[in-house]
Short mmCIF file of C-alpha atoms and ligand atoms in Angstrom, two decimals:
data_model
loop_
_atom_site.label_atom_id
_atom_site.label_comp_id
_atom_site.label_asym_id
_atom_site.label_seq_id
_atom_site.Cartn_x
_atom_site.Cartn_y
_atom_site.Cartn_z
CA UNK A 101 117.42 90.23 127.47
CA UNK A 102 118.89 87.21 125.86
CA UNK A 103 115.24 86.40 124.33
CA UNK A 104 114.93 89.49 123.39
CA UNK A 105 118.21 89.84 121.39
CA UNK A 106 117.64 86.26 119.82
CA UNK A 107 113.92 87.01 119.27
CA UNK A 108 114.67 90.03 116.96
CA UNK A 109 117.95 88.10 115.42
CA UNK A 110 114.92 85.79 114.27
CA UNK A 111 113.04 88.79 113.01
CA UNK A 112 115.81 89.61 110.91
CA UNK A 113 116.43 86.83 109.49
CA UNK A 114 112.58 86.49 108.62
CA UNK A 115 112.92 89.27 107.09
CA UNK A 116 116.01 89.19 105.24
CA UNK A 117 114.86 85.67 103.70
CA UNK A 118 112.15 87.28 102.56
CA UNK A 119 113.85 89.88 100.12
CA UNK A 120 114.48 88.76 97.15
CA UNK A 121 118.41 89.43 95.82
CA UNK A 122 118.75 93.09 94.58
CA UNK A 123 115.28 93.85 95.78
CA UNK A 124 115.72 97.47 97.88
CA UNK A 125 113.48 97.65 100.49
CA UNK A 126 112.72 101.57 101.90
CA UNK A 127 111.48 101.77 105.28
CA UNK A 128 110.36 105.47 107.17
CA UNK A 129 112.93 105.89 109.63
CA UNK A 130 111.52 108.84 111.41
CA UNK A 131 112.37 112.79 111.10
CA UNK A 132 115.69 114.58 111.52
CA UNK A 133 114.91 116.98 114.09
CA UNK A 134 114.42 119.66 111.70
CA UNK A 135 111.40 117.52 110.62
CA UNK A 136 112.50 116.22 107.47
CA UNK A 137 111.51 112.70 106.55
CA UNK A 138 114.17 109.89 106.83
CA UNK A 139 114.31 106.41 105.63
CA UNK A 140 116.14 103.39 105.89
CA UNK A 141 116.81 101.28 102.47
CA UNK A 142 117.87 97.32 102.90
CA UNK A 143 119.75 96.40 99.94
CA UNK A 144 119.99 92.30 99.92
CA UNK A 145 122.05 89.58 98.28
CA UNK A 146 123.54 86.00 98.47
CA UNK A 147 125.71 87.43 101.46
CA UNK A 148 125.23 90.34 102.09
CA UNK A 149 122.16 92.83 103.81
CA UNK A 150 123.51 96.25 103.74
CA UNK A 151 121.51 99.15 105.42
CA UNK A 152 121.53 102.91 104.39
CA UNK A 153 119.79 106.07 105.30
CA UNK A 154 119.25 109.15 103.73
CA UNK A 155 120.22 111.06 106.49
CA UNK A 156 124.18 112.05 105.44
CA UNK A 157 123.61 109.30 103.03
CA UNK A 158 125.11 107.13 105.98
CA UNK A 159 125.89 102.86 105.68
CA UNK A 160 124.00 102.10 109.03
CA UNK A 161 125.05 98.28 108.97
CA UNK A 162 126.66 95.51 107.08
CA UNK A 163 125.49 91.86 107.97
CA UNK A 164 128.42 89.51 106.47
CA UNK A 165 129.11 85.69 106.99
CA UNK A 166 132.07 84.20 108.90
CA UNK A 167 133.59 81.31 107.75
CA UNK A 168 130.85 79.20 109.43
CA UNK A 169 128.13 80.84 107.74
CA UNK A 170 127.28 82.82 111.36
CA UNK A 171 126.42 86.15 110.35
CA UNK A 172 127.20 89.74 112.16
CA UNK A 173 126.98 93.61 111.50
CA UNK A 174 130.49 94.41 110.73
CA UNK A 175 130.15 98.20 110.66
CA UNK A 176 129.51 100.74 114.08
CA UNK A 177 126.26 102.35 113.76
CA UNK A 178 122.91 103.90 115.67
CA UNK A 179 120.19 102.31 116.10
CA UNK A 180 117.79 105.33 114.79
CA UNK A 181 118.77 108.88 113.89
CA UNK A 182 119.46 110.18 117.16
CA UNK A 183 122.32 108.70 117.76
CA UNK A 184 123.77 110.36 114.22
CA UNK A 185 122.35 113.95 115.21
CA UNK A 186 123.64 113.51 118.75
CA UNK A 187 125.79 116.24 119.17
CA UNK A 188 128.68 114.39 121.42
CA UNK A 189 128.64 112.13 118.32
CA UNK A 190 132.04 112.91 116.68
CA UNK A 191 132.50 109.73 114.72
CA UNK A 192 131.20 110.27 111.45
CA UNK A 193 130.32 107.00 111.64
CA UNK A 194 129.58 105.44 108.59
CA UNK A 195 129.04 108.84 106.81
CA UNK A 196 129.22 110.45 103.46
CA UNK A 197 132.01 113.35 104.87
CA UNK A 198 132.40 116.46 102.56
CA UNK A 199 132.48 118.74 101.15
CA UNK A 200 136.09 118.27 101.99
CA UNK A 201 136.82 115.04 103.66
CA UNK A 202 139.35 115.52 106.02
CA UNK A 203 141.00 118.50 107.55
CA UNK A 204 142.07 121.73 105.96
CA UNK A 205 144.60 123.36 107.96
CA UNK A 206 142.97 126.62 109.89
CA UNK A 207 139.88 126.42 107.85
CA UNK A 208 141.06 128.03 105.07
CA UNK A 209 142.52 128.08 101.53
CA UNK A 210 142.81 130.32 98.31
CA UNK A 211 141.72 129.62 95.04
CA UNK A 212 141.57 131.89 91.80
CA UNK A 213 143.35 134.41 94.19
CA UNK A 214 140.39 134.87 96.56
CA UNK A 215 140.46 133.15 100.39
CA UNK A 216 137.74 131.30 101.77
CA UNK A 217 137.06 130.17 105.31
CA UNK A 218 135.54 127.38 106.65
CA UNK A 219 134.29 127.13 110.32
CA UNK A 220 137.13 124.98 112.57
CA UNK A 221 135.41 122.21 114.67
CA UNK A 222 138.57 120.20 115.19
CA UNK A 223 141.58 121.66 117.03
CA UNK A 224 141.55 124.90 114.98
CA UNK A 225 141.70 123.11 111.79
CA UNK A 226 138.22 122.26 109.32
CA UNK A 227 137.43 118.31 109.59
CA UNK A 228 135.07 116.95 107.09
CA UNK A 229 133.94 119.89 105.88
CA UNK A 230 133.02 122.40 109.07
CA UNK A 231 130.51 122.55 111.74
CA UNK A 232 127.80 121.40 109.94
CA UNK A 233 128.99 118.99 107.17
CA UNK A 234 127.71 116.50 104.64
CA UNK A 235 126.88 113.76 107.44
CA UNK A 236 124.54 116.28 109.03
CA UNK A 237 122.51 116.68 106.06
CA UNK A 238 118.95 115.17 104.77
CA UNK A 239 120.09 113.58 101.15
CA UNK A 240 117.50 112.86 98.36
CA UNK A 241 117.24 109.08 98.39
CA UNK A 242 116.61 107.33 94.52
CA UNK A 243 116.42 103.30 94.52
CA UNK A 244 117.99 101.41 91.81
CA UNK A 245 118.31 97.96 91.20
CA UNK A 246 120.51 96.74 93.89
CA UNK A 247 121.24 100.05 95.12
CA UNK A 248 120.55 103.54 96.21
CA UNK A 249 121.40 107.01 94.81
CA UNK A 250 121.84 110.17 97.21
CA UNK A 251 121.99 113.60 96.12
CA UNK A 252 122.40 116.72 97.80
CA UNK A 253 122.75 120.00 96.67
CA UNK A 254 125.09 122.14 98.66
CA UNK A 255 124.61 126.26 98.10
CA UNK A 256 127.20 128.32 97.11
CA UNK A 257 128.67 129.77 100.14
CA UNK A 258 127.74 126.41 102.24
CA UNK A 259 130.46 126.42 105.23
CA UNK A 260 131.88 128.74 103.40
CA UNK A 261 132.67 126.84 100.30
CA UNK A 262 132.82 128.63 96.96
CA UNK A 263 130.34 127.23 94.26
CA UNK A 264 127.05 125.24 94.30
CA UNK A 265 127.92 121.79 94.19
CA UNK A 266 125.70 118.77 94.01
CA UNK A 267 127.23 115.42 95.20
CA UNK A 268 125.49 112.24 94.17
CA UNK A 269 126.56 109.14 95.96
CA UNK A 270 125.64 105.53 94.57
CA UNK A 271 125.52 102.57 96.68
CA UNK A 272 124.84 99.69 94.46
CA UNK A 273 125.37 95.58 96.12
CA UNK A 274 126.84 93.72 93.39
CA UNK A 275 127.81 90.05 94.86
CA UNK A 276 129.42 90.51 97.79
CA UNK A 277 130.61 94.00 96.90
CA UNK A 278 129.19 97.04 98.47
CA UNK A 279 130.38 99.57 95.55
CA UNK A 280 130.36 103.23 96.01
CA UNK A 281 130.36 105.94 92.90
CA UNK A 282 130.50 109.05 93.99
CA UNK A 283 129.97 112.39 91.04
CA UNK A 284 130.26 116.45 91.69
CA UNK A 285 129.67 119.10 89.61
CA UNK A 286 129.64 123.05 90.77
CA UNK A 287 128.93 126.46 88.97
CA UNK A 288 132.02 127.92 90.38
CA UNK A 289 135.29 126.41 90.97
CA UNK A 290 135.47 124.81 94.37
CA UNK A 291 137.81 121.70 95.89
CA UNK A 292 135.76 118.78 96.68
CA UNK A 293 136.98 115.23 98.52
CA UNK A 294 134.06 112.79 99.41
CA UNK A 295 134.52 109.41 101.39
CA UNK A 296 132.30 107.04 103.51
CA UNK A 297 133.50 107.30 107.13
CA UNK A 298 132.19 103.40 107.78
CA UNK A 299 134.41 101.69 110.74
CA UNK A 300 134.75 98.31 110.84
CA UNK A 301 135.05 95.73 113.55
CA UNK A 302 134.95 92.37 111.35
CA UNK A 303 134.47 90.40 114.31
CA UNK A 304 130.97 92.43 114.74
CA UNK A 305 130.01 95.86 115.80
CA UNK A 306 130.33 96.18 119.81
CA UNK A 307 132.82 93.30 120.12
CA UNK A 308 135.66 94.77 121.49
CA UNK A 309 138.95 96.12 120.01
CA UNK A 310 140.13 95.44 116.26
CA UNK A 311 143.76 95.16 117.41
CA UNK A 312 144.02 91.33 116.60
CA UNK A 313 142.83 91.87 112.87
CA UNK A 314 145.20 91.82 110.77
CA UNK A 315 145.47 95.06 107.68
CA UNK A 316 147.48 94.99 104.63
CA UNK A 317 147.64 98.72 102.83
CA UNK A 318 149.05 98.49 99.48
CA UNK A 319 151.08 102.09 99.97
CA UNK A 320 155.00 103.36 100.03
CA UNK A 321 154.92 106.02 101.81
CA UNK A 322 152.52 108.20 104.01
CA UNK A 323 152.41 111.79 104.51
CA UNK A 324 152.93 112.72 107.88
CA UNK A 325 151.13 115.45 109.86
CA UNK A 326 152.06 118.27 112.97
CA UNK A 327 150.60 117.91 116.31
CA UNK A 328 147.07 118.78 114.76
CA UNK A 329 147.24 116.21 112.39
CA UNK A 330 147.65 118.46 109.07
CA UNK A 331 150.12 117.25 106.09
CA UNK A 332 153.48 118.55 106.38
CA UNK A 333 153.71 118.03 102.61
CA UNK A 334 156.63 115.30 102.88
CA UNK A 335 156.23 111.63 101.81
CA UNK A 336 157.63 109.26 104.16
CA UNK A 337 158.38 105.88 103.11
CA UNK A 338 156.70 103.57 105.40
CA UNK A 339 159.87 101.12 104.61
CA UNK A 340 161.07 99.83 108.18
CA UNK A 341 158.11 101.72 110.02
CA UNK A 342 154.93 100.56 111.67
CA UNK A 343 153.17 102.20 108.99
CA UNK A 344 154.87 99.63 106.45
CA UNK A 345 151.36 97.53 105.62
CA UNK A 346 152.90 96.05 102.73
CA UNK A 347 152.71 92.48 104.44
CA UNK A 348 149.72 92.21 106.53
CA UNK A 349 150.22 93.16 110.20
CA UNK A 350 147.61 92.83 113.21
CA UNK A 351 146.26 96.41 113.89
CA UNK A 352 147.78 95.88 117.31
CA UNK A 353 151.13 94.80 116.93
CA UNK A 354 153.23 98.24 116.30
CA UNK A 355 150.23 100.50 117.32
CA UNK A 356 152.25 101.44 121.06
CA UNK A 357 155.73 101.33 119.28
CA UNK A 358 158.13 104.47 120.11
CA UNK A 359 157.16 106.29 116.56
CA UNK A 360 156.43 109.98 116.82
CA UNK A 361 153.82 109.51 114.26
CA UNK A 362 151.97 106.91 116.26
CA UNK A 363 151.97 109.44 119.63
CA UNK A 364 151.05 112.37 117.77
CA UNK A 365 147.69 110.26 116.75
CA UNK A 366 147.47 108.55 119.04
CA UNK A 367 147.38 105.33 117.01
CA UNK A 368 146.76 105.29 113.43
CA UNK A 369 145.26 108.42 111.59
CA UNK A 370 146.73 108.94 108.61
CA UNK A 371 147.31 109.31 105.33
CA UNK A 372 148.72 106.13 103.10
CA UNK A 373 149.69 107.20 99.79
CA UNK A 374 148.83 104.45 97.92
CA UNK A 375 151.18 102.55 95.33
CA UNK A 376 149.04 102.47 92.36
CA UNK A 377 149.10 105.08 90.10
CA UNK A 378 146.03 104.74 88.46
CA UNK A 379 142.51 106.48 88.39
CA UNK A 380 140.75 103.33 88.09
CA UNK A 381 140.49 100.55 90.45
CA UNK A 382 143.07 99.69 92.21
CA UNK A 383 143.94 97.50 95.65
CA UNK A 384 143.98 99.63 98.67
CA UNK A 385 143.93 97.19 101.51
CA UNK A 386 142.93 94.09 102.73
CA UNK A 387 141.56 93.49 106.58
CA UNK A 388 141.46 90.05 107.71
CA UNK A 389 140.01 88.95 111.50
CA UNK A 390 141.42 85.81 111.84
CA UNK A 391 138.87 83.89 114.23
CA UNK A 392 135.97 84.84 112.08
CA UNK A 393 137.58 84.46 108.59
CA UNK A 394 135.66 87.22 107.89
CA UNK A 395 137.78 89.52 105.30
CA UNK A 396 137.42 92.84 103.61
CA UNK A 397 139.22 93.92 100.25
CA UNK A 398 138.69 97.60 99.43
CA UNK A 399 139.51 98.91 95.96
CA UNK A 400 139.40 102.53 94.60
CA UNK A 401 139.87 105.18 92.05
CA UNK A 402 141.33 107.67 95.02
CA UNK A 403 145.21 108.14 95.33
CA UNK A 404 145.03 107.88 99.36
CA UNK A 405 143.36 106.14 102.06
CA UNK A 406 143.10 107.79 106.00
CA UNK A 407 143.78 104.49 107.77
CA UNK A 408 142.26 105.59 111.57
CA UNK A 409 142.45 103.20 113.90
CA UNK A 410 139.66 104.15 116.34
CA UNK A 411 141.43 106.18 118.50
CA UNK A 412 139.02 108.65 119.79
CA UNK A 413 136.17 106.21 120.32
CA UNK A 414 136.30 106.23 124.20
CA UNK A 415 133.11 103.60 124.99
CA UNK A 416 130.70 106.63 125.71
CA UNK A 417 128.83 105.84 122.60
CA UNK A 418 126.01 103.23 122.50
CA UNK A 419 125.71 101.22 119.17
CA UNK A 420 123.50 99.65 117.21
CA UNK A 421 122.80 96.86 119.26
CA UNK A 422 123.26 97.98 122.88
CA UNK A 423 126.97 98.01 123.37
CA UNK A 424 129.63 100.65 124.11
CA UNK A 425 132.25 101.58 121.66
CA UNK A 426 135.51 101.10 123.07
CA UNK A 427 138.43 102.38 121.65
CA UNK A 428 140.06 100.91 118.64
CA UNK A 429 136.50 99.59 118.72
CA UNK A 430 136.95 99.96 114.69
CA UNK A 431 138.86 100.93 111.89
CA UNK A 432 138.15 103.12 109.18
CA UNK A 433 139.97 102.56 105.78
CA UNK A 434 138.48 106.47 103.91
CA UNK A 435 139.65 105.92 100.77
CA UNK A 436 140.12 110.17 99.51
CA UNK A 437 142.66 112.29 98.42
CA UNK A 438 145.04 113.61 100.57
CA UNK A 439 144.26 116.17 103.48
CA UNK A 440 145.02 119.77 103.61
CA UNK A 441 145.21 119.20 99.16
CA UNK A 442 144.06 122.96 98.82
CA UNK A 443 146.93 124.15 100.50
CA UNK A 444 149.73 121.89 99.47
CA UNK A 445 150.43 122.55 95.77
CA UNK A 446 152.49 119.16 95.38
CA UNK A 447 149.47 117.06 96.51
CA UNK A 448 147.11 115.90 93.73
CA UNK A 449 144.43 118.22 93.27
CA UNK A 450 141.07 118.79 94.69
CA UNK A 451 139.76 121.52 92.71
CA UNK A 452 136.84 121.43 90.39
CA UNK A 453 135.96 123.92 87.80
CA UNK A 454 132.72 124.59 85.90
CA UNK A 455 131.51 121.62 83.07
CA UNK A 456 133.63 119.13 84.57
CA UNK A 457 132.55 116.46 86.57
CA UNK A 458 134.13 114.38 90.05
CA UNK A 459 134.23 111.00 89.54
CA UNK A 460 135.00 108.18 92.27
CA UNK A 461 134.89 104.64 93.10
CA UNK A 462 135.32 102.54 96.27
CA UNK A 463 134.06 99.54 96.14
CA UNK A 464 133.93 97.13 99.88
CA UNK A 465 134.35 93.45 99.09
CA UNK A 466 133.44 90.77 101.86
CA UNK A 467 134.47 86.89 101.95
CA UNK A 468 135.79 84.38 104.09
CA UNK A 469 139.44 83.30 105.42
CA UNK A 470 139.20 80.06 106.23
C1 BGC B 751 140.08 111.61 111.34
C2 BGC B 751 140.21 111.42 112.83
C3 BGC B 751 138.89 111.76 113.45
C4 BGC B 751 137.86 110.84 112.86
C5 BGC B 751 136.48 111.08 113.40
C6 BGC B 751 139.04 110.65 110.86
O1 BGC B 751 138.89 110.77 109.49
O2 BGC B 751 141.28 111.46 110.67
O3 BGC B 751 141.22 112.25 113.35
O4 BGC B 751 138.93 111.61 114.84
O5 BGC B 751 137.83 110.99 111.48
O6 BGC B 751 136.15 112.39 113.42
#
């Protein structure tokens, strides 16, 4: 078994030697099982070999340095499609979610005076956009240099959504930066929140919990949520809390303190509102694992990130490479804006009209500690 695993490391690294920087490599990567054909792009740099598929446009692995130079997959992924179409798969892991990242409270919301419904999959509430969201679909796969452009049209009507909307997503490796650019456009007016639901374990993918790394979120306040996780519509200032990120805090330290909040989730799941006012790039958070040195700085356009800490992975899922996925087994940092926006008015807005156009950033930048 040991061969095995260091016999394919080799291959690997055969192969990743062999790619040229900001060559994109497309592999077939099977058929979803409604038959469509899949693929698997390598994107390749200095640092960095980033996999991506076509199917929900999903980052299937990260391979990133430590501060020796050893290098591991520092995301939670499959190791073909199967494990993505796998029904007791509720991870989202390492998705494009939409058309409404997050959850809308019952399923529905009113806009222009008319109500629409989306179908509930999580505790009576719409998650990442209904039963059958973006993660579930086949995405048109375009390589640029250093990258990869998905687009997917989604009908008017699609989980009940209002307008046809089509969702490019643009994964380009610049350096050591994985940057993301999402764009939407509809023919009707619609509310639209994309993010990539990647989790992270920076010590590598299968190797236990993330509660020793250490997050900084650059946010005030959160908003907190009811039993079912939706938005009250109050800001809480994180001030004095174990949501206070402001100085950089292992993952573990306050996750078990006596904080509603914190029960309620279950750990972390929620909301930061971040401090930067801006709609252009701005620091969201940093995540550190201090034995590897390995270190991730995320930047976005987005007013919010959904900091989860893991908390439903339960070790019933089988990554990438073999092992279980424990809880806290990752950490997802879904830079968006904030849930339940169609139904709380004093939330920034999600809704896009006719002739205008989403645009979004996140951009995933990996060095060392030392
Ligand atoms: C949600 C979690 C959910 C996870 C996977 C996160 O964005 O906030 O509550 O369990 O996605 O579905």
């Amino acid at each position: 078994m040991k061969q095995a695993v260091s016999m394919a490391m080799a291959a690997g690294l055969v192969l990743t030697s062999a790619m040229a920087q900001g060559e994109v490599k497309k592999d077939s990567w099977g058929k979803s099982a409604d038959g469509q054909p899949l693929f698997l792009y390598t994107l390749h740099d200095a640092q960095l070999t980033v996999k991506l598929t076509n199917f929900g446009a999903h980052v299937v692995s990260i391979d990133a340095p430590d501060k020796n130079g050893n290098v591991a997959d520092v995301v939670l992924g499959f190791k073909d499609v199967a494990g993505y179409e796998n029904p007791k798969n509720t991870s989202y892991m390492g998705a494009i979610v939409g058309r409404y990242g997050n959850r809308i409270a019952n399923g529905r919301f009113s806009l222009d005076g008319k109500s629409y419904e989306i179908p509930t999959n999580n505790n009576g509430n719409a998650l990442h956009g209904g039963k059958v969201g973006f993660d579930q679909k086949v995405w048109q796969g375009k390589e640029l240099p250093n990258g990869v452009e998905f687009t997917l049209v989604s009908p008017d009507g699609d989980m009940g959504f209002p307008g046809k909307l089509t969702a490019h997503v643009k994964y380009t490796l610049v350096g050591s930066s994985l940057h993301i650019d999402y764009t939407a456009t509809t023919d009707k007016d619609t509310v639209v929140n994309l993010t990539n639901h990647s989790y992270f374990n920076l010590a590598g993918e299968g190797s236990g919990t993330v509660l020793d790394e250490q997050m900084m979120i650059a946010a005030d306040a959160t908003t907190p949520v009811n039993a079912t996780l939706i938005p009250t519509g109050k800001l809480a200032p994180v001030a004095g809390t174990p949501f206070d990120f402001n100085k950089p805090h292992t993952i573990g330290e306050r996750i078990h303190a006596a904080d509603q909040q914190l029960k309620t989730a279950g750990g972390y799941d929620h909301n930061f509102v971040l401090s930067a006012k801006t709609n252009t790039l701005h620091l969201v958070a940093k995540a550190v694992d201090p034995k590897s040195g390995r270190t991730l700085t995320v930047t976005s356009t987005e007013p919010g990130v959904q900091f989860y800490s893991g908390n439903f992975l339960d070790g019933t899922l089988t990554g990438i490479s073999g092992k279980a996925y424990v809880k806290n087994g990752g950490f997802c940092l879904e830079t968006q804006h904030f849930p339940d926006s169609p139904n709380q008015p004093s939330f920034p807005s999600t809704e896009l009209k006719p002739g205008e156009t989403m645009h979004s950033s996140t951009v995933f930048t990996f060095s060392v500690t030392k």
